[in-house]
mmCIF file of C-alpha atoms and ligand atoms in Angstrom:
data_model
loop_
_atom_site.group_PDB
_atom_site.id
_atom_site.type_symbol
_atom_site.label_atom_id
_atom_site.label_comp_id
_atom_site.label_asym_id
_atom_site.label_seq_id
_atom_site.Cartn_x
_atom_site.Cartn_y
_atom_site.Cartn_z
ATOM 1 C CA MET S 1 89.777 93.649 88.650
ATOM 2 C CA LYS S 2 90.795 90.018 88.401
ATOM 3 C CA TYR S 3 94.239 88.653 87.561
ATOM 4 C CA LYS S 4 95.832 85.242 87.875
ATOM 5 C CA CYS S 5 98.737 86.866 89.711
ATOM 6 C CA VAL S 6 99.345 90.245 91.307
ATOM 7 C CA ILE S 7 102.943 91.267 91.962
ATOM 8 C CA VAL S 8 103.558 93.859 94.654
ATOM 9 C CA GLY S 9 106.716 95.863 93.960
ATOM 10 C CA ALA S 10 108.638 96.569 90.758
ATOM 11 C CA GLY S 11 112.230 96.049 91.845
ATOM 12 C CA PRO S 12 114.346 93.440 90.032
ATOM 13 C CA ALA S 13 112.548 90.603 91.895
ATOM 14 C CA GLY S 14 109.032 91.700 90.953
ATOM 15 C CA MET S 15 109.962 92.644 87.392
ATOM 16 C CA ASN S 16 111.693 89.338 86.688
ATOM 17 C CA ALA S 17 108.723 87.428 88.107
ATOM 18 C CA ALA S 18 106.476 89.420 85.744
ATOM 19 C CA LEU S 19 108.745 88.630 82.785
ATOM 20 C CA TYR S 20 108.582 84.881 83.409
ATOM 21 C CA LEU S 21 104.840 84.842 84.138
ATOM 22 C CA LYS S 22 103.922 86.871 81.077
ATOM 23 C CA ARG S 23 106.080 84.710 78.809
ATOM 24 C CA ALA S 24 104.326 81.655 80.262
ATOM 25 C CA GLY S 25 100.995 83.171 79.229
ATOM 26 C CA ILE S 26 99.874 83.932 82.787
ATOM 27 C CA GLU S 27 97.815 87.074 83.335
ATOM 28 C CA VAL S 28 99.807 89.337 85.628
ATOM 29 C CA ILE S 29 99.919 92.927 86.833
ATOM 30 C CA VAL S 30 102.630 94.728 88.813
ATOM 31 C CA ILE S 31 101.711 97.334 91.422
ATOM 32 C CA GLU S 32 104.500 99.764 92.319
ATOM 33 C CA LYS S 33 104.150 102.695 94.710
ATOM 34 C CA ASP S 34 107.086 104.696 93.337
ATOM 35 C CA ALA S 35 109.053 104.316 90.119
ATOM 36 C CA PRO S 36 109.989 100.866 88.746
ATOM 37 C CA GLY S 37 113.495 99.880 89.816
ATOM 38 C CA GLY S 38 113.409 99.784 93.609
ATOM 39 C CA GLU S 39 116.787 100.046 95.322
ATOM 40 C CA MET S 40 118.569 100.032 91.951
ATOM 41 C CA LEU S 41 117.457 103.632 91.571
ATOM 42 C CA LYS S 42 119.705 104.574 94.513
ATOM 43 C CA THR S 43 122.815 103.080 92.927
ATOM 44 C CA SER S 44 125.014 104.921 90.479
ATOM 45 C CA ASP S 45 127.439 102.216 89.395
ATOM 46 C CA ILE S 46 126.480 98.556 89.286
ATOM 47 C CA GLU S 47 129.431 96.344 88.392
ATOM 48 C CA ASN S 48 128.161 92.921 89.400
ATOM 49 C CA TYR S 49 125.097 92.341 87.239
ATOM 50 C CA LEU S 50 125.885 89.791 84.565
ATOM 51 C CA GLY S 51 125.893 91.179 81.041
ATOM 52 C CA PHE S 52 127.057 94.691 81.968
ATOM 53 C CA ASN S 53 130.626 95.629 82.926
ATOM 54 C CA LYS S 54 129.265 98.723 84.570
ATOM 55 C CA ILE S 55 125.801 100.218 84.437
ATOM 56 C CA ASP S 56 124.000 103.028 86.210
ATOM 57 C CA GLY S 57 121.229 101.674 88.473
ATOM 58 C CA GLY S 58 118.622 103.953 86.909
ATOM 59 C CA GLU S 59 119.572 102.750 83.451
ATOM 60 C CA LEU S 60 119.349 99.077 84.447
ATOM 61 C CA ALA S 61 115.945 99.733 86.050
ATOM 62 C CA LEU S 62 114.742 101.407 82.861
ATOM 63 C CA LYS S 63 115.960 98.538 80.689
ATOM 64 C CA MET S 64 114.132 96.031 82.892
ATOM 65 C CA SER S 65 110.853 97.977 82.968
ATOM 66 C CA GLN S 66 111.000 98.603 79.205
ATOM 67 C CA GLN S 67 111.527 94.903 78.609
ATOM 68 C CA ILE S 68 108.479 93.804 80.596
ATOM 69 C CA LYS S 69 106.313 96.629 79.274
ATOM 70 C CA SER S 70 107.221 95.585 75.736
ATOM 71 C CA LEU S 71 105.743 92.164 76.523
ATOM 72 C CA GLY S 72 102.500 93.851 77.558
ATOM 73 C CA VAL S 73 102.870 93.806 81.348
ATOM 74 C CA ASP S 74 101.174 96.732 83.099
ATOM 75 C CA ILE S 75 103.066 98.419 85.930
ATOM 76 C CA VAL S 76 100.444 100.382 87.843
ATOM 77 C CA LYS S 77 101.540 103.238 90.090
ATOM 78 C CA ASP S 78 99.696 102.594 93.349
ATOM 79 C CA GLU S 79 100.417 101.378 96.868
ATOM 80 C CA VAL S 80 99.166 98.080 98.254
ATOM 81 C CA ILE S 81 97.760 98.694 101.717
ATOM 82 C CA LYS S 82 96.158 95.347 102.555
ATOM 83 C CA VAL S 83 96.197 91.743 101.347
ATOM 84 C CA SER S 84 93.637 89.279 102.678
ATOM 85 C CA LYS S 85 92.563 85.804 101.608
ATOM 86 C CA GLN S 86 89.218 84.103 101.368
ATOM 87 C CA ASP S 87 88.679 81.960 98.292
ATOM 88 C CA LYS S 88 91.001 84.245 96.335
ATOM 89 C CA PHE S 89 93.452 86.890 97.468
ATOM 90 C CA GLU S 90 92.033 90.386 97.780
ATOM 91 C CA ILE S 91 94.651 93.060 97.202
ATOM 92 C CA GLU S 92 93.582 96.470 98.370
ATOM 93 C CA THR S 93 95.482 99.496 97.107
ATOM 94 C CA LYS S 94 95.033 103.215 97.750
ATOM 95 C CA LYS S 95 92.973 103.435 94.548
ATOM 96 C CA ASP S 96 91.513 99.968 93.748
ATOM 97 C CA VAL S 97 90.828 96.406 94.793
ATOM 98 C CA TYR S 98 92.272 93.452 92.855
ATOM 99 C CA LEU S 99 91.411 89.748 93.072
ATOM 100 C CA ALA S 100 94.031 87.120 92.306
ATOM 101 C CA ASP S 101 94.802 83.416 92.714
ATOM 102 C CA TYR S 102 98.434 84.162 93.434
ATOM 103 C CA VAL S 103 100.294 87.068 95.002
ATOM 104 C CA ILE S 104 104.018 87.669 94.742
ATOM 105 C CA VAL S 105 105.362 89.999 97.419
ATOM 106 C CA ALA S 106 108.452 91.781 96.085
ATOM 107 C CA THR S 107 108.499 94.852 98.291
ATOM 108 C CA GLY S 108 112.183 94.778 99.264
ATOM 109 C CA ARG S 109 113.702 96.377 102.331
ATOM 110 C CA THR S 110 115.314 99.640 103.278
ATOM 111 C CA PRO S 111 118.770 99.591 104.838
ATOM 112 C CA ARG S 112 118.765 100.926 108.384
ATOM 113 C CA LYS S 113 120.641 104.213 108.618
ATOM 114 C CA LEU S 114 122.853 105.840 111.220
ATOM 115 C CA HIS S 115 120.876 109.107 110.931
ATOM 116 C CA LEU S 116 123.993 111.268 110.911
ATOM 117 C CA LEU S 117 124.380 114.663 109.325
ATOM 118 C CA GLY S 118 125.589 114.230 105.716
ATOM 119 C CA GLU S 119 124.718 110.518 105.533
ATOM 120 C CA ASP S 120 122.264 110.889 102.654
ATOM 121 C CA GLU S 121 124.407 113.205 100.556
ATOM 122 C CA LEU S 122 127.454 110.945 100.971
ATOM 123 C CA LEU S 123 125.682 107.904 99.499
ATOM 124 C CA ASN S 124 128.022 106.571 96.773
ATOM 125 C CA ARG S 125 130.629 109.127 97.920
ATOM 126 C CA GLY S 126 131.871 107.364 101.024
ATOM 127 C CA ILE S 127 128.740 105.878 102.582
ATOM 128 C CA SER S 128 127.541 102.448 101.498
ATOM 129 C CA TYR S 129 124.976 99.946 102.735
ATOM 130 C CA CYS S 130 126.371 96.997 100.768
ATOM 131 C CA ALA S 131 130.013 95.835 100.848
ATOM 132 C CA VAL S 132 129.593 93.258 98.088
ATOM 133 C CA CYS S 133 128.104 95.975 95.854
ATOM 134 C CA ASP S 134 130.522 98.818 96.578
ATOM 135 C CA GLY S 135 133.647 97.278 98.141
ATOM 136 C CA GLY S 136 135.472 97.350 94.804
ATOM 137 C CA PHE S 137 135.349 101.161 94.770
ATOM 138 C CA TYR S 138 137.517 101.254 97.908
ATOM 139 C CA ARG S 139 140.280 98.886 96.800
ATOM 140 C CA GLY S 140 143.514 99.582 98.758
ATOM 141 C CA GLU S 141 141.846 102.200 100.997
ATOM 142 C CA ASP S 142 141.112 102.285 104.721
ATOM 143 C CA VAL S 143 137.416 101.733 105.464
ATOM 144 C CA ALA S 144 135.142 101.059 108.437
ATOM 145 C CA ILE S 145 132.048 98.971 108.891
ATOM 146 C CA VAL S 146 129.374 99.638 111.486
ATOM 147 C CA GLY S 147 127.730 96.579 113.040
ATOM 148 C CA GLY S 148 128.671 93.468 114.954
ATOM 149 C CA GLY S 149 126.235 90.846 113.663
ATOM 150 C CA ASP S 150 126.778 88.002 111.205
ATOM 151 C CA SER S 151 126.228 90.106 108.101
ATOM 152 C CA ALA S 152 128.520 92.922 109.318
ATOM 153 C CA LEU S 153 131.354 90.465 109.955
ATOM 154 C CA THR S 154 130.773 88.659 106.665
ATOM 155 C CA GLU S 155 131.028 92.039 104.931
ATOM 156 C CA ALA S 156 134.158 92.927 106.951
ATOM 157 C CA LEU S 157 135.833 89.706 105.774
ATOM 158 C CA TYR S 158 134.859 90.488 102.198
ATOM 159 C CA LEU S 159 136.294 94.023 102.502
ATOM 160 C CA SER S 160 139.500 92.782 104.156
ATOM 161 C CA ASP S 161 140.475 91.087 100.872
ATOM 162 C CA LEU S 162 140.100 94.369 98.968
ATOM 163 C CA CYS S 163 140.924 97.173 101.359
ATOM 164 C CA ASN S 164 144.008 98.187 103.295
ATOM 165 C CA LYS S 165 142.522 98.415 106.795
ATOM 166 C CA VAL S 166 138.991 97.533 107.883
ATOM 167 C CA TYR S 167 137.754 98.934 111.193
ATOM 168 C CA VAL S 168 134.750 97.108 112.644
ATOM 169 C CA LEU S 169 132.826 99.481 114.887
ATOM 170 C CA VAL S 170 130.468 97.965 117.448
ATOM 171 C CA ARG S 171 128.220 99.679 119.959
ATOM 172 C CA LYS S 172 128.898 97.025 122.604
ATOM 173 C CA ASP S 173 130.418 93.695 121.594
ATOM 174 C CA LEU S 174 130.398 91.400 118.553
ATOM 175 C CA ARG S 175 127.119 89.448 118.257
ATOM 176 C CA ALA S 176 128.129 87.222 115.350
ATOM 177 C CA ASN S 177 128.640 83.462 115.479
ATOM 178 C CA GLU S 178 131.898 82.033 116.842
ATOM 179 C CA ILE S 179 133.183 80.844 113.446
ATOM 180 C CA LEU S 180 132.953 84.333 112.010
ATOM 181 C CA LYS S 181 134.552 85.849 115.104
ATOM 182 C CA ALA S 182 137.464 83.422 114.788
ATOM 183 C CA ARG S 183 137.928 84.252 111.117
ATOM 184 C CA ILE S 184 137.928 87.979 111.937
ATOM 185 C CA LYS S 185 140.681 87.411 114.542
ATOM 186 C CA GLU S 186 142.853 85.704 111.944
ATOM 187 C CA LYS S 187 142.818 88.757 109.670
ATOM 188 C CA ASP S 188 145.700 91.148 110.319
ATOM 189 C CA ASN S 189 144.005 94.078 108.601
ATOM 190 C CA ILE S 190 140.702 93.939 110.545
ATOM 191 C CA ILE S 191 140.631 96.053 113.695
ATOM 192 C CA VAL S 192 137.616 95.632 115.975
ATOM 193 C CA LEU S 193 136.730 98.686 118.073
ATOM 194 C CA LYS S 194 134.168 97.898 120.787
ATOM 195 C CA ASN S 195 131.882 100.223 122.777
ATOM 196 C CA VAL S 196 131.982 102.932 120.116
ATOM 197 C CA GLN S 197 129.494 104.688 117.877
ATOM 198 C CA VAL S 198 130.038 107.015 114.945
ATOM 199 C CA GLU S 199 129.307 110.533 116.181
ATOM 200 C CA LYS S 200 130.211 112.604 113.144
ATOM 201 C CA LEU S 201 130.998 112.257 109.441
ATOM 202 C CA GLY S 202 133.889 114.412 108.208
ATOM 203 C CA TYR S 203 133.625 115.431 104.554
ATOM 204 C CA GLU S 204 133.724 118.063 101.893
ATOM 205 C CA ASP S 205 132.780 116.485 98.587
ATOM 206 C CA LYS S 206 133.534 112.935 99.772
ATOM 207 C CA LEU S 207 133.915 111.239 103.141
ATOM 208 C CA SER S 208 137.408 111.826 104.562
ATOM 209 C CA HIS S 209 137.129 110.802 108.224
ATOM 210 C CA ILE S 210 134.784 109.936 111.059
ATOM 211 C CA ILE S 211 134.711 110.923 114.715
ATOM 212 C CA LEU S 212 133.838 108.204 117.211
ATOM 213 C CA SER S 213 132.012 108.526 120.528
ATOM 214 C CA ASN S 214 135.332 108.028 122.392
ATOM 215 C CA GLY S 215 136.731 111.074 120.589
ATOM 216 C CA GLU S 216 138.932 109.047 118.230
ATOM 217 C CA ARG S 217 139.288 110.285 114.648
ATOM 218 C CA LEU S 218 139.602 107.666 111.897
ATOM 219 C CA SER S 219 140.764 108.688 108.423
ATOM 220 C CA ILE S 220 138.752 106.481 106.079
ATOM 221 C CA LYS S 221 137.466 106.676 102.526
ATOM 222 C CA GLY S 222 134.461 104.381 102.999
ATOM 223 C CA LEU S 223 131.964 103.752 105.782
ATOM 224 C CA PHE S 224 129.825 100.640 105.361
ATOM 225 C CA VAL S 225 126.653 100.529 107.416
ATOM 226 C CA ALA S 226 125.575 96.959 108.224
ATOM 227 C CA ILE S 227 123.022 97.334 110.994
ATOM 228 C CA GLY S 228 120.177 95.506 109.279
ATOM 229 C CA GLY S 229 117.286 96.432 107.084
ATOM 230 C CA GLU S 230 113.715 97.547 107.650
ATOM 231 C CA VAL S 231 111.113 95.285 106.081
ATOM 232 C CA ARG S 232 107.606 96.748 106.049
ATOM 233 C CA LEU S 233 104.929 94.081 106.094
ATOM 234 C CA ASP S 234 102.005 96.004 107.660
ATOM 235 C CA PHE S 235 99.905 95.354 104.548
ATOM 236 C CA LEU S 236 100.158 91.588 105.192
ATOM 237 C CA LYS S 237 99.314 91.607 108.885
ATOM 238 C CA ASP S 238 95.879 89.933 108.432
ATOM 239 C CA LEU S 239 97.552 86.826 106.974
ATOM 240 C CA ASN S 240 99.655 85.797 109.984
ATOM 241 C CA LEU S 241 102.634 85.000 107.797
ATOM 242 C CA GLU S 242 105.579 83.096 109.201
ATOM 243 C CA CYS S 243 108.651 85.325 109.367
ATOM 244 C CA ILE S 244 112.273 84.995 110.449
ATOM 245 C CA ASN S 245 113.876 88.115 111.970
ATOM 246 C CA GLY S 246 111.120 90.185 110.350
ATOM 247 C CA TYR S 247 111.707 88.772 106.846
ATOM 248 C CA ILE S 248 109.175 86.475 105.125
ATOM 249 C CA LYS S 249 110.001 82.782 105.444
ATOM 250 C CA THR S 250 109.720 80.873 102.155
ATOM 251 C CA ASP S 251 110.485 77.410 100.865
ATOM 252 C CA ASP S 252 112.833 76.741 97.922
ATOM 253 C CA ARG S 253 109.972 77.520 95.496
ATOM 254 C CA MET S 254 109.600 80.980 97.125
ATOM 255 C CA GLU S 255 106.204 80.093 98.576
ATOM 256 C CA SER S 256 105.453 81.518 102.018
ATOM 257 C CA SER S 257 103.550 79.814 104.831
ATOM 258 C CA ILE S 258 100.319 80.952 103.080
ATOM 259 C CA LYS S 259 99.468 78.828 100.044
ATOM 260 C CA GLY S 260 99.526 80.912 96.869
ATOM 261 C CA LEU S 261 101.471 83.785 98.418
ATOM 262 C CA TYR S 262 105.091 83.966 97.306
ATOM 263 C CA ALA S 263 107.882 86.255 98.519
ATOM 264 C CA VAL S 264 110.900 87.173 96.413
ATOM 265 C CA GLY S 265 113.990 89.353 96.676
ATOM 266 C CA ASP S 266 115.060 91.335 99.710
ATOM 267 C CA VAL S 267 111.757 90.898 101.550
ATOM 268 C CA ARG S 268 112.384 87.206 102.147
ATOM 269 C CA PHE S 269 114.741 85.627 104.663
ATOM 270 C CA LYS S 270 117.911 84.493 102.898
ATOM 271 C CA ASP S 271 121.677 84.849 102.930
ATOM 272 C CA PHE S 272 122.451 87.097 99.960
ATOM 273 C CA TYR S 273 120.684 90.331 99.072
ATOM 274 C CA GLN S 274 121.685 91.309 95.550
ATOM 275 C CA ILE S 275 120.030 92.349 92.291
ATOM 276 C CA ILE S 276 120.865 89.070 90.625
ATOM 277 C CA THR S 277 119.592 86.972 93.549
ATOM 278 C CA ALA S 278 116.399 89.061 93.676
ATOM 279 C CA ALA S 279 115.840 88.522 89.947
ATOM 280 C CA SER S 280 116.521 84.808 90.392
ATOM 281 C CA ASP S 281 113.947 84.576 93.208
ATOM 282 C CA GLY S 282 111.403 86.216 90.896
ATOM 283 C CA ALA S 283 112.047 83.668 88.160
ATOM 284 C CA ILE S 284 111.751 80.757 90.605
ATOM 285 C CA ALA S 285 108.430 82.019 92.009
ATOM 286 C CA ALA S 286 107.009 82.509 88.512
ATOM 287 C CA LEU S 287 108.090 79.055 87.355
ATOM 288 C CA SER S 288 106.658 77.518 90.529
ATOM 289 C CA ILE S 289 103.325 79.250 89.931
ATOM 290 C CA ARG S 290 103.356 78.096 86.320
ATOM 291 C CA GLU S 291 103.744 74.485 87.490
ATOM 292 C CA ASP S 292 100.893 74.968 89.940
ATOM 293 C CA VAL S 293 98.355 76.622 87.606
HETATM 294 C C1 FAD V 1 122.694 101.893 98.038
HETATM 295 C C2 FAD V 1 122.525 100.486 97.528
HETATM 296 C C3 FAD V 1 123.401 100.020 96.554
HETATM 297 C C4 FAD V 1 123.266 98.726 96.062
HETATM 298 N N1 FAD V 1 124.131 98.320 95.093
HETATM 299 C C5 FAD V 1 123.990 97.062 94.572
HETATM 300 C C6 FAD V 1 124.878 96.599 93.540
HETATM 301 O O1 FAD V 1 125.779 97.317 93.100
HETATM 302 N N2 FAD V 1 124.696 95.332 93.090
HETATM 303 C C7 FAD V 1 123.734 94.473 93.577
HETATM 304 O O2 FAD V 1 123.604 93.354 93.110
HETATM 305 N N3 FAD V 1 122.885 94.909 94.559
HETATM 306 C C8 FAD V 1 122.996 96.164 95.060
HETATM 307 N N4 FAD V 1 122.167 96.572 96.073
HETATM 308 C C9 FAD V 1 121.150 95.628 96.572
HETATM 309 C C10 FAD V 1 119.968 95.559 95.578
HETATM 310 O O3 FAD V 1 119.605 96.869 95.179
HETATM 311 C C11 FAD V 1 118.785 94.830 96.188
HETATM 312 O O4 FAD V 1 119.215 93.561 96.650
HETATM 313 C C12 FAD V 1 117.658 94.640 95.162
HETATM 314 O O5 FAD V 1 117.248 95.882 94.638
HETATM 315 C C13 FAD V 1 116.469 93.954 95.812
HETATM 316 O O6 FAD V 1 115.450 93.866 94.869
HETATM 317 P P1 FAD V 1 113.903 93.681 95.281
HETATM 318 O O7 FAD V 1 113.152 93.646 94.007
HETATM 319 O O8 FAD V 1 113.779 92.561 96.229
HETATM 320 O O9 FAD V 1 113.534 94.966 96.156
HETATM 321 P P2 FAD V 1 113.633 96.523 95.845
HETATM 322 O O10 FAD V 1 114.656 96.808 94.838
HETATM 323 O O11 FAD V 1 113.743 97.147 97.184
HETATM 324 O O12 FAD V 1 112.201 96.877 95.197
HETATM 325 C C14 FAD V 1 111.030 96.819 95.975
HETATM 326 C C15 FAD V 1 109.968 97.685 95.315
HETATM 327 O O13 FAD V 1 108.710 97.488 95.986
HETATM 328 C C16 FAD V 1 108.028 98.734 96.075
HETATM 329 N N5 FAD V 1 107.061 98.653 97.184
HETATM 330 C C17 FAD V 1 107.330 98.501 98.511
HETATM 331 N N6 FAD V 1 106.177 98.430 99.219
HETATM 332 C C18 FAD V 1 105.160 98.549 98.326
HETATM 333 C C19 FAD V 1 103.740 98.554 98.447
HETATM 334 N N7 FAD V 1 103.131 98.400 99.639
HETATM 335 N N8 FAD V 1 102.984 98.709 97.321
HETATM 336 C C20 FAD V 1 103.575 98.845 96.095
HETATM 337 N N9 FAD V 1 104.932 98.857 95.933
HETATM 338 C C21 FAD V 1 105.707 98.691 97.021
HETATM 339 C C22 FAD V 1 109.168 99.722 96.354
HETATM 340 O O14 FAD V 1 108.757 101.036 96.007
HETATM 341 C C23 FAD V 1 110.266 99.181 95.439
HETATM 342 O O15 FAD V 1 110.216 99.771 94.156
HETATM 343 C C24 FAD V 1 122.257 97.865 96.577
HETATM 344 C C25 FAD V 1 121.386 98.343 97.558
HETATM 345 C C26 FAD V 1 121.508 99.635 98.032
HETATM 346 C C27 FAD V 1 120.554 100.137 99.093
#
């Protein structure tokens, strides 16, 4: 099967790329291994996507997929297992092989977990993997954030403007840049606890406290996990793509180090990982391809 462009992944990044390509009259197909929506499907309340005061993630995902399907875009349920390039790109899935001039990789990332008992069931009820997304639900409360890198400290600063106390829990020491460390020091309501790990989550219906490896008990309403994300790029290994910290490196047009292969959304190296930034990446890649065709 031949297409001008194959999009891998139907999260907001892939779906918005499809919307722009289809409207530009470019033949496109989206391949999605699960249900369209990506990480949005794991979110109950989204309060920072323009146009909606508050919307359930599943509902937003459905609206997006209905919109692109109504334009005639096919979202095929299949998993891409290999992409290679000769004259054209060859996209091998579990069921088929596709040929395309352009590929947009929109496969996202999975937040790294603590692997503690109760972690999965407490998602949206005390456990969060995104302070910018969920911080507002913990306004005025005591919370903790796990992680000592740049993104953990950026999230801690964000939370410190909303929450009462913010504990930063680090396994050894802070690894973030000096500017961030200095800004953390200036905040009266951020308390850094070094050489600790979370041993246990205390909860009934919602998170109420955590037990640390030093035996300390912290009463908190929210635990933010900021220990990085897992980006799976095994299906691209034949291409020798340039990456930064495991994420695909792109230019401002979203093109990777391989001509014709674009990366959008959470799979690419960037500063801000949000639905709206993912959708924006998708639009930029599609418009760049349109210019190139
Ligand atoms: C719990 C949680 C809550 C969040 N809350 C918010 C929020 O309130 N507001 C906000 O702006 N952001 C929020 N985010 C972040 C936001 O969801 C992501 O930034 C956004 O979904 C990234 O979009 P994406 O399209 O790049 O990737 P994803 O949404 O991850 O979509 C990637 C898609 O690719 C598919 N895929 C992967 N590999 C393959 C393959 N080999 N073949 C075929 N398909 C494949 C996956 O199944 C998935 O559907 C939240 C994230 C999490 C985890």
